PDB file of C-alpha atoms and ligand atoms in Angstrom:
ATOM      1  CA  UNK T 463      43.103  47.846 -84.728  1.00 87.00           C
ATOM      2  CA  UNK T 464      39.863  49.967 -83.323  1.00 94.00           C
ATOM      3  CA  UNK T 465      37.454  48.459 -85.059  1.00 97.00           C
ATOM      4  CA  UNK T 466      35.126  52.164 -84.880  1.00 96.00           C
ATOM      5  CA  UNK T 467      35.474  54.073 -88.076  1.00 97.00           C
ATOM      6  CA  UNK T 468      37.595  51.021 -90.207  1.00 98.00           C
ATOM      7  CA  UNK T 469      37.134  50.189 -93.439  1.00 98.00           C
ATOM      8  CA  UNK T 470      36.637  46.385 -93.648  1.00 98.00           C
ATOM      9  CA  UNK T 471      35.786  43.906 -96.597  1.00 98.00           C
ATOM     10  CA  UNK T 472      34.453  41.194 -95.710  1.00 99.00           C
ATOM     11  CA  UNK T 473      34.003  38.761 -98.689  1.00 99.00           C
ATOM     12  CA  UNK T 474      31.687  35.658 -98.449  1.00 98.00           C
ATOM     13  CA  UNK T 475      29.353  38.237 -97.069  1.00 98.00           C
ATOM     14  CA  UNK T 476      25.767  36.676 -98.146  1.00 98.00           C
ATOM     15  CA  UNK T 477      25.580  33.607 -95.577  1.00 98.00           C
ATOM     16  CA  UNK T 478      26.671  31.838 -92.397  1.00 98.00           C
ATOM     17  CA  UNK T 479      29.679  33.123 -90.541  1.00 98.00           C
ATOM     18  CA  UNK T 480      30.546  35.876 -93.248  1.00 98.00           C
ATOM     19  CA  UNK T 481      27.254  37.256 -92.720  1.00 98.00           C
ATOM     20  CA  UNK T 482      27.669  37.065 -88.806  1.00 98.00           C
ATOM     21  CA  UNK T 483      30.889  39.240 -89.662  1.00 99.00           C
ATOM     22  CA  UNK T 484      29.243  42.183 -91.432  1.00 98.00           C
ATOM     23  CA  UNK T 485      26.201  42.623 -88.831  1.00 98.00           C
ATOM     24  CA  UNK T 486      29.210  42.178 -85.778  1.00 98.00           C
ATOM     25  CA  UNK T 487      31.461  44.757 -87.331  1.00 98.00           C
ATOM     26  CA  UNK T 488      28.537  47.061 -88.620  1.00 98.00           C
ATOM     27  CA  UNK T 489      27.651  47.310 -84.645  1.00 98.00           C
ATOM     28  CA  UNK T 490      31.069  47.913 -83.679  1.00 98.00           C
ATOM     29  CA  UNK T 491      30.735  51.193 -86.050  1.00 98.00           C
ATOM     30  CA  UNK T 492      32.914  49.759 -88.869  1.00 98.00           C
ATOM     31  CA  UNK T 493      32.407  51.017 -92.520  1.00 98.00           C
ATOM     32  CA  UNK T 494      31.510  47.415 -93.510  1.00 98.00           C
ATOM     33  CA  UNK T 495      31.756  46.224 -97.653  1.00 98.00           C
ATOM     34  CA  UNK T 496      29.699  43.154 -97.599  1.00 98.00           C
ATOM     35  CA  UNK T 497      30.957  41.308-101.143  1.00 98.00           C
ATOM     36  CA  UNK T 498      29.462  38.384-101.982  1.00 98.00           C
ATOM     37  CA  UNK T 499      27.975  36.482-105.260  1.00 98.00           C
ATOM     38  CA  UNK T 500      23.703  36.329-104.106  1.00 98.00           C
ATOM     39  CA  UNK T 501      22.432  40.352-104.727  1.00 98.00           C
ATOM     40  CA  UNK T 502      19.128  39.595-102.512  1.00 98.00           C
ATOM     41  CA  UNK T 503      20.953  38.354 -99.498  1.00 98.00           C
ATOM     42  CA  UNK T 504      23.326  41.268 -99.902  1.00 98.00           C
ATOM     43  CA  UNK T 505      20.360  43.768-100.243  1.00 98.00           C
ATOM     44  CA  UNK T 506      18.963  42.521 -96.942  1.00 98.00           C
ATOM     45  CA  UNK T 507      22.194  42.224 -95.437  1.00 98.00           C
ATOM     46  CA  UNK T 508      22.714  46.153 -96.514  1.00 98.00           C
ATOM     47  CA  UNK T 509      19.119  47.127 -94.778  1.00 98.00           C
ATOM     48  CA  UNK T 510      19.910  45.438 -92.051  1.00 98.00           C
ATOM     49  CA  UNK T 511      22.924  46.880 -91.045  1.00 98.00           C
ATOM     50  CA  UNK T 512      23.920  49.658 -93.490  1.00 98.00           C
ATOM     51  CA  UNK T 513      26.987  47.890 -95.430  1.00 98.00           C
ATOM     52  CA  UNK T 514      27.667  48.225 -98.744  1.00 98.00           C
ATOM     53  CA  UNK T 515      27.574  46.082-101.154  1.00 98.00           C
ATOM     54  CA  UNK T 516      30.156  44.933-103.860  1.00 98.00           C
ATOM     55  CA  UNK T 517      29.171  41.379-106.057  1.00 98.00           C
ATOM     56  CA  UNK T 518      32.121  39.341-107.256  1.00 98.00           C
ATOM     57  CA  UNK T 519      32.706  35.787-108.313  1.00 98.00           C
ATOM     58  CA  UNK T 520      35.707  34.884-106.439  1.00 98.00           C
ATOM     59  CA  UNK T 521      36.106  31.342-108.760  1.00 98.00           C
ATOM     60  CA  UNK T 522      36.965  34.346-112.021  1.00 98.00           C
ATOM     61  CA  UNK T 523      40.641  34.572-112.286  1.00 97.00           C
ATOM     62  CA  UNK T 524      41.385  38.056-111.637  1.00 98.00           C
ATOM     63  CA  UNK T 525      38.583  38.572-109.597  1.00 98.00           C
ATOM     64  CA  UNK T 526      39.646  39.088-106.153  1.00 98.00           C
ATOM     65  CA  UNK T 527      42.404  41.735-107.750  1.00 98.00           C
ATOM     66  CA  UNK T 528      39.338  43.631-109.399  1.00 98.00           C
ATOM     67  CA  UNK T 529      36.725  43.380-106.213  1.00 98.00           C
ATOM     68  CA  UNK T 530      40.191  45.173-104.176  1.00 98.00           C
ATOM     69  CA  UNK T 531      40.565  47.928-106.919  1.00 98.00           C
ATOM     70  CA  UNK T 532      36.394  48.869-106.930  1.00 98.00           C
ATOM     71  CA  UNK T 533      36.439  49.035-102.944  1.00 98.00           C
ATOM     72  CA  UNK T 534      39.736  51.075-103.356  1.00 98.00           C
ATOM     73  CA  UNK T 535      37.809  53.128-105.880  1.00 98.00           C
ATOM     74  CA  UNK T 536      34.942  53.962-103.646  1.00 97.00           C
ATOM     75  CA  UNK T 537      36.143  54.129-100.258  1.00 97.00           C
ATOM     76  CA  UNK T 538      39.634  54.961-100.728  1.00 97.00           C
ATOM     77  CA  UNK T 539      41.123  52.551 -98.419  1.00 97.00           C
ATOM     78  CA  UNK T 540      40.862  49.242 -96.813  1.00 98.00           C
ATOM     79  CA  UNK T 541      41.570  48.984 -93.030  1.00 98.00           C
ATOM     80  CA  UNK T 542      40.768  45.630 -92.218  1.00 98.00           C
ATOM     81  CA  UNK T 543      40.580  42.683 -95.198  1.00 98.00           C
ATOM     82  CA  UNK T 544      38.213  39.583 -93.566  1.00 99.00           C
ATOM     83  CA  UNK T 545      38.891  36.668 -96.324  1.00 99.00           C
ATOM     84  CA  UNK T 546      36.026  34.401 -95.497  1.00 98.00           C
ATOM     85  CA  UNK T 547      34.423  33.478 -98.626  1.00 98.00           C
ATOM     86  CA  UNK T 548      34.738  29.999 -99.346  1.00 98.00           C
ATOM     87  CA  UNK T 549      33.524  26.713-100.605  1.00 98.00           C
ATOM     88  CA  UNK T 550      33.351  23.066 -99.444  1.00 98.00           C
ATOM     89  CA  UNK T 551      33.115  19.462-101.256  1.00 97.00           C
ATOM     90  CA  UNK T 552      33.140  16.257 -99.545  1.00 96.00           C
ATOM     91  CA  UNK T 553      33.540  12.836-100.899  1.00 95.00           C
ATOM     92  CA  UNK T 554      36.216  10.292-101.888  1.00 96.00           C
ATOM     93  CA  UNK T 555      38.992  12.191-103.680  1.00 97.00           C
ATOM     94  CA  UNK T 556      38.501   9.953-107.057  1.00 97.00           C
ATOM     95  CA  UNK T 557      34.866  11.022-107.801  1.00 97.00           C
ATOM     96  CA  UNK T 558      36.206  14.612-107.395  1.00 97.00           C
ATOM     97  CA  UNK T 559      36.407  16.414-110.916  1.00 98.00           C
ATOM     98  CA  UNK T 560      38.457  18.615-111.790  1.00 98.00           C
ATOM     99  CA  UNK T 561      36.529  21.660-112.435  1.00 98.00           C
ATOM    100  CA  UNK T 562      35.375  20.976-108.953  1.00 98.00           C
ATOM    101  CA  UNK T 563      39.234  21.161-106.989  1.00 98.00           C
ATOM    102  CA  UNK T 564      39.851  24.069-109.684  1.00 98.00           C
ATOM    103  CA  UNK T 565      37.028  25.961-107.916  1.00 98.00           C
ATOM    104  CA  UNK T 566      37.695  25.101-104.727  1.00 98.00           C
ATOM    105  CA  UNK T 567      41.040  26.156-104.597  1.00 98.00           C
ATOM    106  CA  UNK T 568      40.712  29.475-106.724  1.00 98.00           C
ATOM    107  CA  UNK T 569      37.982  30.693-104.175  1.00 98.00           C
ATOM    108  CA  UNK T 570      39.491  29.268-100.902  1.00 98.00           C
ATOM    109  CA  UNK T 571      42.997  30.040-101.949  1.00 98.00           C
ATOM    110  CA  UNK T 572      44.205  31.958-104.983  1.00 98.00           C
ATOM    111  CA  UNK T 573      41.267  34.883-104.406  1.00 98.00           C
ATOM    112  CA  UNK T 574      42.586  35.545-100.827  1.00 98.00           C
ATOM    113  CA  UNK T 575      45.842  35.872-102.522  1.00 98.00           C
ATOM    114  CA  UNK T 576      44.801  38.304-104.861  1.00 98.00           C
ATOM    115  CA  UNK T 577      43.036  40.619-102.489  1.00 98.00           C
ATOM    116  CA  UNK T 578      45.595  40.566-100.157  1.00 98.00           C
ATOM    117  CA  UNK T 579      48.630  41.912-102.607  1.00 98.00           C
ATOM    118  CA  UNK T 580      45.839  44.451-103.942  1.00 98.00           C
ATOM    119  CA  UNK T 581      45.329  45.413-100.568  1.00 98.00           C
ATOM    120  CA  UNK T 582      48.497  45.283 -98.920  1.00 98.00           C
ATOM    121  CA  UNK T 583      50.725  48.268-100.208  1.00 97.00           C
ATOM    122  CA  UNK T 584      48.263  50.901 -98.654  1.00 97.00           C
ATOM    123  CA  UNK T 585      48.130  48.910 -95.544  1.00 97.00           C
ATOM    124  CA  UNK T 586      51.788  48.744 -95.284  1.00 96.00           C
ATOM    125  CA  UNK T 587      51.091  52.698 -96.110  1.00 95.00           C
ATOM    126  CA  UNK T 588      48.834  53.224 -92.895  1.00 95.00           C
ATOM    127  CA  UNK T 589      48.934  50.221 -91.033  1.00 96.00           C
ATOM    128  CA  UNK T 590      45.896  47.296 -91.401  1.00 98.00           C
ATOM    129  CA  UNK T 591      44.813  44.097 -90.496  1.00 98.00           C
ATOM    130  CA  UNK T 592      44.141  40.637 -93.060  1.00 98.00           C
ATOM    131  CA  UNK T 593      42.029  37.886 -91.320  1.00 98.00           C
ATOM    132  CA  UNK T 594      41.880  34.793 -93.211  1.00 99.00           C
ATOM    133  CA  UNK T 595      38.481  32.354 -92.337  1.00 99.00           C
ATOM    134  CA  UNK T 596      40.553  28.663 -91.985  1.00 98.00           C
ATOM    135  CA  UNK T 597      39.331  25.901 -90.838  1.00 98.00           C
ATOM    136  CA  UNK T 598      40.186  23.034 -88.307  1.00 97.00           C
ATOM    137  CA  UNK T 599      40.074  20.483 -91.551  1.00 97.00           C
ATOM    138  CA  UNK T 600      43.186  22.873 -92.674  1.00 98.00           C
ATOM    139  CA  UNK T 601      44.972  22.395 -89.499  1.00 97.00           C
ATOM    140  CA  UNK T 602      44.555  18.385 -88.807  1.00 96.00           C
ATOM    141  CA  UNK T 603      43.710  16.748 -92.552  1.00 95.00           C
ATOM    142  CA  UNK T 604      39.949  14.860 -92.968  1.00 94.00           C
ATOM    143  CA  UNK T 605      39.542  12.078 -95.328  1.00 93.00           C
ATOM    144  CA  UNK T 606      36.632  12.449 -97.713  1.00 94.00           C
ATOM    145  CA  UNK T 607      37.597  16.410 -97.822  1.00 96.00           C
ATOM    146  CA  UNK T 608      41.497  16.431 -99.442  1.00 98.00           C
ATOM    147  CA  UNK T 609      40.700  19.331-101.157  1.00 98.00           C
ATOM    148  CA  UNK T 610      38.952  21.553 -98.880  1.00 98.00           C
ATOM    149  CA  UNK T 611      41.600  20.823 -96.223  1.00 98.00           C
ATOM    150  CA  UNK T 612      44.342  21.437 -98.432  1.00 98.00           C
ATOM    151  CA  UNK T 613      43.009  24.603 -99.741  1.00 98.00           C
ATOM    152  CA  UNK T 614      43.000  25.489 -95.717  1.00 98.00           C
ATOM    153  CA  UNK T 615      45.609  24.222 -95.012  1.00 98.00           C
ATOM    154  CA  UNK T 616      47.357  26.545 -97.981  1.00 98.00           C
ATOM    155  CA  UNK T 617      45.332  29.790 -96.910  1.00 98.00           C
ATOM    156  CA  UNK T 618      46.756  28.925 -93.661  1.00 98.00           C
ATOM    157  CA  UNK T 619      50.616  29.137 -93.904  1.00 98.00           C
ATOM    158  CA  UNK T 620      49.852  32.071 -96.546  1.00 98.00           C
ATOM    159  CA  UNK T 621      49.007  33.938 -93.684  1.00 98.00           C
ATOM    160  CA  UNK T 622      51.516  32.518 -90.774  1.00 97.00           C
ATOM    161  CA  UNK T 623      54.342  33.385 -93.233  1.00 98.00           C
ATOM    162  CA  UNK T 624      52.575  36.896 -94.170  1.00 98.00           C
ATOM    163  CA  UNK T 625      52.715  37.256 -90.505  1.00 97.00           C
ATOM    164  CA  UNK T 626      56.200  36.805 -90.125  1.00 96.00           C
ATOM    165  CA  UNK T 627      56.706  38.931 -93.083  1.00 96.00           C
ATOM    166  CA  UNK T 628      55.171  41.806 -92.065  1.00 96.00           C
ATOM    167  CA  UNK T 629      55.662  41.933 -88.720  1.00 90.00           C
ATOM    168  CA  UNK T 630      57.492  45.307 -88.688  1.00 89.00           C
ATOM    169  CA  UNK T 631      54.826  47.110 -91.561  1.00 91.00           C
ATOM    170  CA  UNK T 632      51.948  47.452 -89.138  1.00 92.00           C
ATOM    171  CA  UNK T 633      49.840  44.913 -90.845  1.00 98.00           C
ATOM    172  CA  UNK T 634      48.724  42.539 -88.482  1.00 98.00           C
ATOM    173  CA  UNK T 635      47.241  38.957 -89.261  1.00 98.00           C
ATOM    174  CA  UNK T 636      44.974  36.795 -87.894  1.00 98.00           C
ATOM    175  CA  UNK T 637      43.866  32.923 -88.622  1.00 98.00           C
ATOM    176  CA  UNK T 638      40.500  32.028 -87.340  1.00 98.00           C
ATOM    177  CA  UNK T 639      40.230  28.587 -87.015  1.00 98.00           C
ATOM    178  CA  UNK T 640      36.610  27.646 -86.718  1.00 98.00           C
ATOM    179  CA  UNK T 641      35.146  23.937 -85.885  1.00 97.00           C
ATOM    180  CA  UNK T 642      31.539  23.022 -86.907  1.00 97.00           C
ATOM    181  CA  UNK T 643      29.985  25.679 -87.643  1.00 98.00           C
ATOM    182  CA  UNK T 644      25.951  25.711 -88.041  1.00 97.00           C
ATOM    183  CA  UNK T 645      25.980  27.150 -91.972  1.00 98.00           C
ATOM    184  CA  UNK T 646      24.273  26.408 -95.476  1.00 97.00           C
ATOM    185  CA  UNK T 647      27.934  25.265 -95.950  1.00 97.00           C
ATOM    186  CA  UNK T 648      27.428  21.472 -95.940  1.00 95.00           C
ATOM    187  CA  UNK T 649      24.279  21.695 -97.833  1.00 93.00           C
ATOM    188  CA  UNK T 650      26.072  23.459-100.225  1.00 93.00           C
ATOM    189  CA  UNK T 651      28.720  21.168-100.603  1.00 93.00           C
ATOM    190  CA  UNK T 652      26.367  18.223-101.100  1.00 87.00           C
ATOM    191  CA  UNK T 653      26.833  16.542 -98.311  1.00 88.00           C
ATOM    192  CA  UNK T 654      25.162  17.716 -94.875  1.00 88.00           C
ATOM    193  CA  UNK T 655      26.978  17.357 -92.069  1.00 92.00           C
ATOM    194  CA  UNK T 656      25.662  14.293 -89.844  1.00 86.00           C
ATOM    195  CA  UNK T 657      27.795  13.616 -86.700  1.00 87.00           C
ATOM    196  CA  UNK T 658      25.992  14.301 -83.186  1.00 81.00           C
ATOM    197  CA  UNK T 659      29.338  15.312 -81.742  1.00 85.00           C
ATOM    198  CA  UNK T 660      31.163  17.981 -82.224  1.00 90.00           C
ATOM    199  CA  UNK T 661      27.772  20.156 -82.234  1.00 93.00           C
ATOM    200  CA  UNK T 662      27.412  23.035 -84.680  1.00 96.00           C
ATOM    201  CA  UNK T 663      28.198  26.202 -83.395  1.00 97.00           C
ATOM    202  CA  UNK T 664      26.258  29.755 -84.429  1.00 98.00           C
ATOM    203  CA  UNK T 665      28.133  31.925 -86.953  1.00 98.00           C
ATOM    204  CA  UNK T 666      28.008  34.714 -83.891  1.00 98.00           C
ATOM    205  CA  UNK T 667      30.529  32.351 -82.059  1.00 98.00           C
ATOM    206  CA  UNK T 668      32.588  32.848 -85.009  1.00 98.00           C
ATOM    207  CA  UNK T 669      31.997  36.690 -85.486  1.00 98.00           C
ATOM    208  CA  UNK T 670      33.000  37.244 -81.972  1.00 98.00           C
ATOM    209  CA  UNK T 671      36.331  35.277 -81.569  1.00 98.00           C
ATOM    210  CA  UNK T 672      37.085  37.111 -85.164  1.00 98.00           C
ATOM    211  CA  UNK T 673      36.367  40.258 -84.137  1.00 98.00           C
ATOM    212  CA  UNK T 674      38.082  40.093 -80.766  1.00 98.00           C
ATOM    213  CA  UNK T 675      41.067  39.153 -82.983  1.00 98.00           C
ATOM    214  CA  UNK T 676      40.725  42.314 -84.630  1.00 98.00           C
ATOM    215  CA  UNK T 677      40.503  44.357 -81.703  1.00 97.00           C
ATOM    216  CA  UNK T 678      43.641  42.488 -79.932  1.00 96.00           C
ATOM    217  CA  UNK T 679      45.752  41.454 -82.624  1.00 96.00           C
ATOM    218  CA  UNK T 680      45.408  37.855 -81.480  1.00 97.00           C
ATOM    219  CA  UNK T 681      47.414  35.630 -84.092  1.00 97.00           C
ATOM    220  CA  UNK T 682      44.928  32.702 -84.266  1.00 98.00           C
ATOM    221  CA  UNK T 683      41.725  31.813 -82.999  1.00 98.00           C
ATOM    222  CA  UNK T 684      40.090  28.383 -82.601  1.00 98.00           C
ATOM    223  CA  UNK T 685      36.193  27.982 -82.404  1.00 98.00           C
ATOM    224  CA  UNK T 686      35.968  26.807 -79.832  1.00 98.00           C
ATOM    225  CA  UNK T 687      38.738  26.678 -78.124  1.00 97.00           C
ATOM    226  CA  UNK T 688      39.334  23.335 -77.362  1.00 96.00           C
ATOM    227  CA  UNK T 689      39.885  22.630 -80.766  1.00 97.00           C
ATOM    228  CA  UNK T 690      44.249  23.267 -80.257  1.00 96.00           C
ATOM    229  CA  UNK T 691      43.706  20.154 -78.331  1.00 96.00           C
ATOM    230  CA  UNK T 692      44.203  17.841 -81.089  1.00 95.00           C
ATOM    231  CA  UNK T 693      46.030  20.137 -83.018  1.00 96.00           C
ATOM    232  CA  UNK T 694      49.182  20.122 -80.316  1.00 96.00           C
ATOM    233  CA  UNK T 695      48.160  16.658 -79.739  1.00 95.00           C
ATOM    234  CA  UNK T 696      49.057  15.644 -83.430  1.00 95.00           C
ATOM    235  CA  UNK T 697      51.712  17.770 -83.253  1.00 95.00           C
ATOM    236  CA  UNK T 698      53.537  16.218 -80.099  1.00 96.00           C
ATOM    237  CA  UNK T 699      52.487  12.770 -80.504  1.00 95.00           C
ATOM    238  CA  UNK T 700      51.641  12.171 -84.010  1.00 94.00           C
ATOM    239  CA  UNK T 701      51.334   8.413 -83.788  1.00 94.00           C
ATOM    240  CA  UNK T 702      48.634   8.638 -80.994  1.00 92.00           C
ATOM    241  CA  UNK T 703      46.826  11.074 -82.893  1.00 93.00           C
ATOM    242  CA  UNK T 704      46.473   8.820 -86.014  1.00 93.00           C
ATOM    243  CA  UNK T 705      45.485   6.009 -83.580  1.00 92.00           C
ATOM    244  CA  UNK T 706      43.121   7.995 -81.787  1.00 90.00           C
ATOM    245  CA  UNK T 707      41.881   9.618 -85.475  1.00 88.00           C
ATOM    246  CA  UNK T 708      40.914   6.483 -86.748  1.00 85.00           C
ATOM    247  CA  UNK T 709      39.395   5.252 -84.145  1.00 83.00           C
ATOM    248  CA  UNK T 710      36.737   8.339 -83.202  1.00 76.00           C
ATOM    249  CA  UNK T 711      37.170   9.983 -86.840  1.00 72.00           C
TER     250      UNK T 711
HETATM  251  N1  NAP R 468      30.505  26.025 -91.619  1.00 54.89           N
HETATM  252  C1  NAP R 468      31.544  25.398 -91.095  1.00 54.89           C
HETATM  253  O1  NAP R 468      31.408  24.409 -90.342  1.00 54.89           O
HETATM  254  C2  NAP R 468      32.949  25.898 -91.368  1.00 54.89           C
HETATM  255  C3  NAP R 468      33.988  25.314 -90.628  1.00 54.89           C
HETATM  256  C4  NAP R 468      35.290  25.753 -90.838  1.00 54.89           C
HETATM  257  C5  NAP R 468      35.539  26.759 -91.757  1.00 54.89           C
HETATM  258  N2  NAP R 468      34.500  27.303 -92.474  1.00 54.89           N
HETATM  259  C6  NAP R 468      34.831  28.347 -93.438  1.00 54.89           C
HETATM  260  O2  NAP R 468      34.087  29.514 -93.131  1.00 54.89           O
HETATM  261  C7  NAP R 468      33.921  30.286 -94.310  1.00 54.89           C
HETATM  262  C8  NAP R 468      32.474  30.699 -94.441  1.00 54.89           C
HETATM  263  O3  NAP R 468      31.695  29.521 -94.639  1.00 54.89           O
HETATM  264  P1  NAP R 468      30.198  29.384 -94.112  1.00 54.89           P
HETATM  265  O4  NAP R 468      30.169  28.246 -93.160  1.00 54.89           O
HETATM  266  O5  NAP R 468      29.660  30.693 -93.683  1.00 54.89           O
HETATM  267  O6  NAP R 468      29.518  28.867 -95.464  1.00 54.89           O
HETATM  268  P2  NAP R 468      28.333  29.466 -96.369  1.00 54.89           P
HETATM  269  O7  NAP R 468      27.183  29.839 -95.513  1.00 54.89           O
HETATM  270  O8  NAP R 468      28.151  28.480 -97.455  1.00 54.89           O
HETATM  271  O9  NAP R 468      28.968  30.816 -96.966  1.00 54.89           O
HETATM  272  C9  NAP R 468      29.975  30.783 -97.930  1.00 54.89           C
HETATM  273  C10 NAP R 468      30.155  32.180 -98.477  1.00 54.89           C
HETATM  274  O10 NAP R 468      31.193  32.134 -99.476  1.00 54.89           O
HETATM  275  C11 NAP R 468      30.700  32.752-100.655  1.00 54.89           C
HETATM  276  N3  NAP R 468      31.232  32.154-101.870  1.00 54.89           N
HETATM  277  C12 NAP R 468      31.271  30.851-102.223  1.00 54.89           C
HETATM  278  N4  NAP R 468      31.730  30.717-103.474  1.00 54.89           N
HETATM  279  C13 NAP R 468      31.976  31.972-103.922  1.00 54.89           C
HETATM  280  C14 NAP R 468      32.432  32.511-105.141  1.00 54.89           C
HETATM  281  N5  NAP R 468      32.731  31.727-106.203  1.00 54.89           N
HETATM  282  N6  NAP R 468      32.571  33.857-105.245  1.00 54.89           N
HETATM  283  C15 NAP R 468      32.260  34.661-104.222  1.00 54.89           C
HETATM  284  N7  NAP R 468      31.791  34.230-103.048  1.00 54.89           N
HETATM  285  C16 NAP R 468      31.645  32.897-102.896  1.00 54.89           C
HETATM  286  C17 NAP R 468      29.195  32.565-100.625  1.00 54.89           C
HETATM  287  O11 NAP R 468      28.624  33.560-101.442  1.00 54.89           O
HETATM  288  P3  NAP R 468      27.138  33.381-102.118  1.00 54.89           P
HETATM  289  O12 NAP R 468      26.228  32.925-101.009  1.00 54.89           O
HETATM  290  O13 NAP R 468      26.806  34.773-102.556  1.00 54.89           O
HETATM  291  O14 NAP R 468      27.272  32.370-103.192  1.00 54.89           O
HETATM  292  C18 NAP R 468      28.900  32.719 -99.139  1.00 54.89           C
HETATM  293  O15 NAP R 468      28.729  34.076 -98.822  1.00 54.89           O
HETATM  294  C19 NAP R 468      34.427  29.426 -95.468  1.00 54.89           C
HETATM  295  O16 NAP R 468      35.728  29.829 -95.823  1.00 54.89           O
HETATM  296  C20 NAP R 468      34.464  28.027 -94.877  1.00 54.89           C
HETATM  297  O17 NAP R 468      35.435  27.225 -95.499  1.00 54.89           O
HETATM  298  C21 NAP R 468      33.214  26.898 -92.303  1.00 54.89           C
END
């Protein structure tokens, strides 16, 4: 998909690697709707690089259908659909309410959901392309995070079988699979993040891999890269990666 001229919404727009998106994609000469919840951080956002802005509260059932039908309503179509918006909790799974998981998986899960079917019939229409923001805890499982990952690791498969699904519509799909990523994100879930290795990366990192996705039609992307190393690892020798998870985490 030529990334010059598109139509892309990009939700999780106000912060970190969602952010990185909109100014990466605004350069590229994309039509960029920046949706987010925080109106100031938008408003800057929108100066900076001339997106538009749409607010929405993904957690609202009902609310990724409606953000769709107002970017429909103003800009006609949607070329490119970047579900990044998402939201992060971290600590043992007992002292987790519910309210808590129920938020965690409406924005991380059932909101990408939504947008996508509102989205989807005109892309099937004209061809597009859905990106969903994963994340390596989706991919390999952390303890202390059952939630998040699963929420991932749901978004995840969504779009592997959308993939497979759609593969003769013209809609092509892409998994970005980021690492560490230096973001408000672990503030924001209450618990920073405090390992020296792996290091955080910068959201551009991130913008990058997901917009050469874009532009090649690349299936997944890991940030870095070295991250499929313990994913194939698990995968082929599942006993040694246990062994090896316990021990380094
Ligand atoms: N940072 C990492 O290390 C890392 C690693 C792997 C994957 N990821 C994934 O990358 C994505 C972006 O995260 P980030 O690191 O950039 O975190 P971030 O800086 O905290 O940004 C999260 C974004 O999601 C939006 N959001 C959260 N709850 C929302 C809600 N109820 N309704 C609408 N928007 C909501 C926030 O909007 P407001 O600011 O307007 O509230 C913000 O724009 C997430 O899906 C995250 O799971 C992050």
């Amino acid at each position: 998909m030529r990334l010059t001229g598109a139509v892309v919404l990009v939700t999780g727009a106000s912060s970190g690697i969602g952010a990185a998106v909109v100014r990466r994609l605004a350069h590229a000469g994309s039509q960029v709707v920046a949706a987010g919840r925080d109106p100031e951080r938008l408003a800057r956002l929108s100066a900076d690089t001339g997106a538009a802005t749409m607010l929405t509260d993904l957690a609202r059932p009902g609310a990724g259908r409606d953000l769709a039908e107002r970017v429909l309503a103003r800009h006609a179509r949607v070329d490119v659909l970047v579900n990044n918006a998402g939201v992060g909790w971290a600590g043992p799974f007992g002292g987790m309410s519910d309210a808590v998981a129920d938020e965690l998986l409406a924005v991380n899960l059932r909101a990408p959901i939504e947008l996508t079917r509102a989205v989807l019939p005109g892309m099937c229409h004209r061809g597009g392309h859905l990106v969903f923001v994963g994340s390596i805890a989706g991919r390999l499982g952390v303890g202390g995070e059952a939630v998040y990952a699963a929420s991932k690791a749901g978004l995840d498969t969504f779009a592997q079988s959308l993939r497979m699904e759609l593969a003769r519509r013209r809609v092509a799909v892409s998994v970005v699979v980021p690492g560490v990523v230096d973001t408000p994100f672990f503030l924001r879930r209450g618990q920073p993040y405090r390992r020296s290795r792996p290091r955080p990366l910068p959201p551009e990192r991130v913008a990058d891999a997901l917009a050469a996705a874009i532009a090649r039609d690349r299936a997944e992307v890991y940030v870095p890269g070295w991250l499929r190393l313990p994913v194939a690892v698990r995968a082929v020798l599942p006993a040694m990666y246990r062994h090896l998870a316990g021990r380094f985490g």
